[in-house]
Coordinates of C-alpha atoms and ligand atoms in Angstrom, one line a residue:
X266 CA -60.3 -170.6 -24.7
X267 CA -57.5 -169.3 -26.8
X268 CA -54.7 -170.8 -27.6
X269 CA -52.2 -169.1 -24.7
X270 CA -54.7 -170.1 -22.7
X271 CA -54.7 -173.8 -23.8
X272 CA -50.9 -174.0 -24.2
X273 CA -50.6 -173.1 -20.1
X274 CA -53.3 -174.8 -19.2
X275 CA -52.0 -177.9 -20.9
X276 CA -48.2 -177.5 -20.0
X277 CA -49.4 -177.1 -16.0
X278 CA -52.0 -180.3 -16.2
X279 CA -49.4 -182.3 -17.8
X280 CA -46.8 -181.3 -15.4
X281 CA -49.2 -182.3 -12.7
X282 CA -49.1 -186.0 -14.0
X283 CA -45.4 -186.2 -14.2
X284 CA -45.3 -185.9 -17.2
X285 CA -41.7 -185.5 -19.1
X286 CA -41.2 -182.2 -21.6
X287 CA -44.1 -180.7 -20.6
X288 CA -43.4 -177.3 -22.9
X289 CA -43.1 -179.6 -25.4
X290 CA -45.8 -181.9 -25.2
X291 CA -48.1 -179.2 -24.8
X292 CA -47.0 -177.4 -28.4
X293 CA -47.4 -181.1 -30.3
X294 CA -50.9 -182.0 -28.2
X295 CA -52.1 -178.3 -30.1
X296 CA -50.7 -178.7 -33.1
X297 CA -52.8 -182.1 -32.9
X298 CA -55.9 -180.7 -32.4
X299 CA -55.5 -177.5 -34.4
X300 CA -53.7 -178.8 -37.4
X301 CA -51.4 -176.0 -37.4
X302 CA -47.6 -175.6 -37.1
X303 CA -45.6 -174.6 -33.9
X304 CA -45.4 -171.4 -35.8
X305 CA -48.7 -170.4 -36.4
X306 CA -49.5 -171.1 -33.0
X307 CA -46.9 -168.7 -31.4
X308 CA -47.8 -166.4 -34.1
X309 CA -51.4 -166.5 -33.3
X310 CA -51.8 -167.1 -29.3
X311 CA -55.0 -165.1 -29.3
X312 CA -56.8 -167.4 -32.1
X313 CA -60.0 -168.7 -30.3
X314 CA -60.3 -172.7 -29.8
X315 CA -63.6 -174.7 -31.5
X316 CA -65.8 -176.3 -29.5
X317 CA -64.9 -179.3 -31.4
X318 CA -61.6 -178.7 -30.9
X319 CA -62.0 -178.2 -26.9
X320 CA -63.4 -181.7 -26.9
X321 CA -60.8 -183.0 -28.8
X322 CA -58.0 -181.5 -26.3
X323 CA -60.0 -182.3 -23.9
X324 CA -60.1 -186.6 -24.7
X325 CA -56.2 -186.3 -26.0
X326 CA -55.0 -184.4 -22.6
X327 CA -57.1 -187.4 -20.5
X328 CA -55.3 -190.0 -22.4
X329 CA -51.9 -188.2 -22.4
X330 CA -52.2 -187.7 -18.6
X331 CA -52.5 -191.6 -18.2
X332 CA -49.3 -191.7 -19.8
X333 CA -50.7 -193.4 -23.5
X334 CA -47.5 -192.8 -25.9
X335 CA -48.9 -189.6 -27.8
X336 CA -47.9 -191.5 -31.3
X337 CA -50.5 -193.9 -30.0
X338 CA -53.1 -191.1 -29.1
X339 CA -51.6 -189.4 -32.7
X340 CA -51.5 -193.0 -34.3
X341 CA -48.2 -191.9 -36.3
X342 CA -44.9 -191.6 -35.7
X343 CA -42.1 -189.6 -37.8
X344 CA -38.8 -191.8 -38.5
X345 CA -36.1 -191.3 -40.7
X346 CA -38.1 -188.8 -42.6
X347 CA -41.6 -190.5 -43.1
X348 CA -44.2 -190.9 -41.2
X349 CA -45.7 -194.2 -39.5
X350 CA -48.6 -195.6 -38.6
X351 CA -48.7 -196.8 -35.1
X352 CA -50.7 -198.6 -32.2
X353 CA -51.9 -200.7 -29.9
X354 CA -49.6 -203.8 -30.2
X355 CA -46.6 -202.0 -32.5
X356 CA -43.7 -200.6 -30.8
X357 CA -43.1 -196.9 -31.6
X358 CA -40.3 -196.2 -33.5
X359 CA -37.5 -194.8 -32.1
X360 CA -34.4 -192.3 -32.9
X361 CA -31.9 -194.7 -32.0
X362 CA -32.8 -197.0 -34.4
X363 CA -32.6 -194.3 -37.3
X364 CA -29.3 -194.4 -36.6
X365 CA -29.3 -197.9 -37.1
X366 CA -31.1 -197.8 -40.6
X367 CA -28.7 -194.5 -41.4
X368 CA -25.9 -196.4 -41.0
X369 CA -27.1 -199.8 -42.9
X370 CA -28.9 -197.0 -46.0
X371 CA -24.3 -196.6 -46.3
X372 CA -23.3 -199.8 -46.7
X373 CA -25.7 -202.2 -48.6
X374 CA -25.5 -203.0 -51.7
X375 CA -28.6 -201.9 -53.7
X376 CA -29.7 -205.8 -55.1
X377 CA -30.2 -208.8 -52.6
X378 CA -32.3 -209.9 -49.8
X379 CA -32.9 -208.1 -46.5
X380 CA -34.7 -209.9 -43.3
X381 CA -36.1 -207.6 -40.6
X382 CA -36.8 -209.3 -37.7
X383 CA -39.0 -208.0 -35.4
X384 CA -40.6 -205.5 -37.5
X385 CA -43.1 -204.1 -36.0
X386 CA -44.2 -201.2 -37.4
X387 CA -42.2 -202.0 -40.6
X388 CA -40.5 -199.1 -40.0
X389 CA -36.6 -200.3 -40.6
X390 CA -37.9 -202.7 -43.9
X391 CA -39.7 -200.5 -44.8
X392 CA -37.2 -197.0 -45.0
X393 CA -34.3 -199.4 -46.4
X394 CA -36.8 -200.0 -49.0
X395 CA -37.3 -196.3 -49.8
X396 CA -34.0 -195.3 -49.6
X397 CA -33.0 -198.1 -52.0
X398 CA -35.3 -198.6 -55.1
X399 CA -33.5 -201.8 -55.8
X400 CA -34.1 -203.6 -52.5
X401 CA -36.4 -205.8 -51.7
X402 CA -37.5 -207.4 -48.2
X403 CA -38.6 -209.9 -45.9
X404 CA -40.6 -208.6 -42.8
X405 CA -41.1 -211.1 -40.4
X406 CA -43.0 -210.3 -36.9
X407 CA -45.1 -212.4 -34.6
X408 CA -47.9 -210.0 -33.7
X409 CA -50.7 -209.9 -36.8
X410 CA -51.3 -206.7 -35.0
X411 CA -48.0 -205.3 -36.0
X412 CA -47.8 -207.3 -38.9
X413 CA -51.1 -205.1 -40.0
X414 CA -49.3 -201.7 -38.9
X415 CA -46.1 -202.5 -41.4
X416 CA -48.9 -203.6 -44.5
X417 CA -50.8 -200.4 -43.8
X418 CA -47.3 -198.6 -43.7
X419 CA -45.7 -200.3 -46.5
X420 CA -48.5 -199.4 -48.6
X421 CA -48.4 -195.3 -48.1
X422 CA -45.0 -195.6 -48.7
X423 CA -45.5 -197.5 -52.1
X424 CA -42.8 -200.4 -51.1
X425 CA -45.4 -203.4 -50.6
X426 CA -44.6 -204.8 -54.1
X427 CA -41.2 -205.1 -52.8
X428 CA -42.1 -206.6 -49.5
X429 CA -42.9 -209.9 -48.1
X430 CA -44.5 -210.0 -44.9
X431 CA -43.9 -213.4 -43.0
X432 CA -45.7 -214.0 -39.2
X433 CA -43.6 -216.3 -37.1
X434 CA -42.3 -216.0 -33.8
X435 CA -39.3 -218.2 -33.9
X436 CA -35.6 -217.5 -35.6
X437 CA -35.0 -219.2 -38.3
X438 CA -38.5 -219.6 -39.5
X439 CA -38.2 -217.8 -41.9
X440 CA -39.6 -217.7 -46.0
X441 CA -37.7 -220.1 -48.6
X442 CA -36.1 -218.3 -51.1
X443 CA -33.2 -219.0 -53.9
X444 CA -31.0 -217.0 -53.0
X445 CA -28.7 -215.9 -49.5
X446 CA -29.4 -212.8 -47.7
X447 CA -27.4 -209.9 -48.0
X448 CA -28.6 -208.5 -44.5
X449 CA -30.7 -209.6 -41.7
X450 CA -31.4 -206.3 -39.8
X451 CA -33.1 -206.4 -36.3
X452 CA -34.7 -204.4 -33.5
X453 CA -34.8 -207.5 -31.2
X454 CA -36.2 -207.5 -27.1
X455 CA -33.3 -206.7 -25.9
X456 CA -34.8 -205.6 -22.3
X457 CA -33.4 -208.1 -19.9
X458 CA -36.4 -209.1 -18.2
X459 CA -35.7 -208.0 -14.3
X460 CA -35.1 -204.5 -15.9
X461 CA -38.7 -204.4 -17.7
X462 CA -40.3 -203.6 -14.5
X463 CA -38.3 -200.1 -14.6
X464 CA -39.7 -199.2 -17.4
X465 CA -40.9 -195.6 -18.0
X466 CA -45.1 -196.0 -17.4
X467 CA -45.7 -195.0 -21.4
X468 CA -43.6 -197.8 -22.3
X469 CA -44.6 -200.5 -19.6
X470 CA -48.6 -199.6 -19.7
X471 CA -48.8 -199.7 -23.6
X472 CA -46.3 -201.0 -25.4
X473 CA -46.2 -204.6 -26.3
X474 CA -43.8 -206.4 -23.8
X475 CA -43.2 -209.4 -25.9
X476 CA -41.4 -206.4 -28.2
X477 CA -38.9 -205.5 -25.2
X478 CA -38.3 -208.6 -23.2
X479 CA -35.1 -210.1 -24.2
X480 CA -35.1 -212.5 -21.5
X481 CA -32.8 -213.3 -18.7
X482 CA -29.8 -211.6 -20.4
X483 CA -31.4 -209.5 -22.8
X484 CA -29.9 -211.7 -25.4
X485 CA -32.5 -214.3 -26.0
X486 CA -33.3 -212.9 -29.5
X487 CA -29.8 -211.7 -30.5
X488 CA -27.9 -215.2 -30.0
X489 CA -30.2 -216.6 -32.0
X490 CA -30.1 -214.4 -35.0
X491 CA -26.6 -214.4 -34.9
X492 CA -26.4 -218.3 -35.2
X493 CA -28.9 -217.8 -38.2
X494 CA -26.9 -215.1 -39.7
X495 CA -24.1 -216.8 -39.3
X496 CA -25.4 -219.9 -41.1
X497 CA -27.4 -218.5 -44.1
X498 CA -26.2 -215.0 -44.6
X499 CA -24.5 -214.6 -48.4
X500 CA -20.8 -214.1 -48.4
X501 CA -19.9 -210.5 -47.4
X502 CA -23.4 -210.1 -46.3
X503 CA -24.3 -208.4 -42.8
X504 CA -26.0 -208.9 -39.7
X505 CA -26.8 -205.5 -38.0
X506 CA -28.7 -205.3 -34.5
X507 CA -29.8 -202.5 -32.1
X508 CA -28.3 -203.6 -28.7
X509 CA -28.5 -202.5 -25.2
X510 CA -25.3 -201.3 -24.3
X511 CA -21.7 -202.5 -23.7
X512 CA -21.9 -205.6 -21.7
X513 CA -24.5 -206.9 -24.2
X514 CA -21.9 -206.2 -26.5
X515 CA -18.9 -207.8 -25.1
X516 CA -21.3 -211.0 -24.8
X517 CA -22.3 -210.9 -28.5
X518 CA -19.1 -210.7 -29.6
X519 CA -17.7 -213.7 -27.6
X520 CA -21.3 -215.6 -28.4
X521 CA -20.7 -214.8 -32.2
X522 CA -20.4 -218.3 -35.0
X523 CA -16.8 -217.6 -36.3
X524 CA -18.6 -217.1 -39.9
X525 CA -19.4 -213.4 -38.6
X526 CA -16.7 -210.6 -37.7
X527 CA -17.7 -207.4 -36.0
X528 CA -17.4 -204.6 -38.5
X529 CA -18.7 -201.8 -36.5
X530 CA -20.2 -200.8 -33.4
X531 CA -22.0 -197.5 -33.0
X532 CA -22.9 -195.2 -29.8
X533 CA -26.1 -193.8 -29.7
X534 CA -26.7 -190.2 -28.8
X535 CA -26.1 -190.9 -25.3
X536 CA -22.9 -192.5 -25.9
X537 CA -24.0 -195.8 -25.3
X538 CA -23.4 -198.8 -27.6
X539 CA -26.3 -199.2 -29.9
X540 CA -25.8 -200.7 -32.8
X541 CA -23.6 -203.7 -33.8
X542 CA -22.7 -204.6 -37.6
X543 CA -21.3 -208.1 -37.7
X544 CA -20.2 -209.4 -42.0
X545 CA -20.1 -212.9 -42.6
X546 CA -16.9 -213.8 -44.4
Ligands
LIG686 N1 -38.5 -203.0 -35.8 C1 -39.4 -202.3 -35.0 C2 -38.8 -201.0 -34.5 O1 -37.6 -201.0 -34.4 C3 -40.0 -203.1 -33.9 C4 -39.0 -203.6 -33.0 C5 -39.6 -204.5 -31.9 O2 -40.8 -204.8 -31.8 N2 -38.7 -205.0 -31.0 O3 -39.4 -200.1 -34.0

């Protein structure tokens, strides 16, 4: 088979499972298995496949066609211009929330504390750490799964020196140390639990629910780092989460201790409220 003949063959088969971007897909499940660029591909459509590399498009196509995430099938995931180790057990990074570290990358200062809550795949601790040489972190998940993905990831990034990574489940457990935060940052659930059972079948087959589920309201998680924030952040120091939109918004803001003010809130790409930067004063 060459690789025309792959590409259609993949980009029908997939659209036969329902399965989104299709065109797409099928460009990123060849540059997979061949190791080349979109480029070379297009350039080179009459390039023959290996046998080892049928069986491999073979096994990825099967999986992809049960809906796995392909950054699970790929184990990585690009965000904010590195790459990720993901699986199993670790939400996969998304774009919204490189908006989220974008945002915080402009308006930290470069010494003091950061808690990520939530880690997962380390991915916001750990790119706050590489965009600021100075910073240093506090990564706290409760999944040793995930808390393996953000070691494994802090370590090809060369940040683990400047990294603690702390397993707990609850707010406010968190590490003693002698000084205030100057930012807790968090990706909390923030799914309100009736919606989880909408949930695309890549996201509600394979990725961890106890990442997504924010409870009744969605806000489960949020409230709760807010009070925390609100009680042990440093003076001028910011709280900065990824929410779910405007009502969870206007419910955050009345929820918030009166330690915190909203600085900022920021629209995602869809225009719908993503981000909200509270500063404790
Ligand atoms: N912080 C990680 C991310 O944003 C994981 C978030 C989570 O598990 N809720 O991808």
């Amino acid at each position: 088979m060459n690789i025309a003949k792959a590409r259609h063959w993949l980009r029908r088969t997939l659209q036969q499972y329902d399965i989104d971007n299709s065109i797409r897909e099928s460009i990123l499940i060849l540059e997979i298995v061949t190791g080349r660029n979109e480029a070379y591909l297009r350039a080179h459509e009459n390039e023959r496949l290996s046998p080892e590399q049928q069986g491999r498009l073979l096994e990825i196509l099967d999986r992809r066609c049960r809906h796995e995430p392909l950054a699970y099938i790929e184990g990585e995931q690009a965000f904010f211009g590195r790459t990720f180790r993901v699986g199993p057990g670790c939400l996969v990074p998304r774009p919204e929330t490189e908006l989220l570290v974008e945002h915080l990358c402009s308006l930290i200062s470069p010494e003091g504390m950061v808690i990520d809550w939530g880690t997962g795949s380390g991915c916001i601790a750990i790119s706050i750490l590489g965009a600021i040489p100075e910073a240093q972190a506090v990564a706290v998940d409760c999944s040793p799964l995930a808390l393996g993905y953000a070691w494994e990831n802090a370590r090809r990034q060369k940040v683990e020196r400047r990294l603690l990574l702390w397993h707990s489940a609850r707010v406010g457990d968190m590490p003693p140390s002698a000084s205030k935060p100057s930012l807790l940052v968090s990706n909390p659930p923030y799914i309100p639990t009736s919606e989880t059972a909408r949930l695309m079948p890549e996201v509600a087959r394979y990725e961890p629910l106890r990442a997504l589920d924010g409870g009744e309201d969605g806000l489960w998680f949020a409230k709760q780092l807010l009070q925390w924030a609100g009680a042990n952040l440093a003076h001028g120091g910011l709280a900065a989460l990824e929410i779910g939109g405007q009502s969870q918004l206007t419910e955050l803001r009345r929820y918030a201790p009166t330690a915190l003010v909203l600085a900022e809130a920021i629209n995602d790409y869809n225009g719908i409220e993503r981000i909200a930067i509270w500063k404790h004063i």
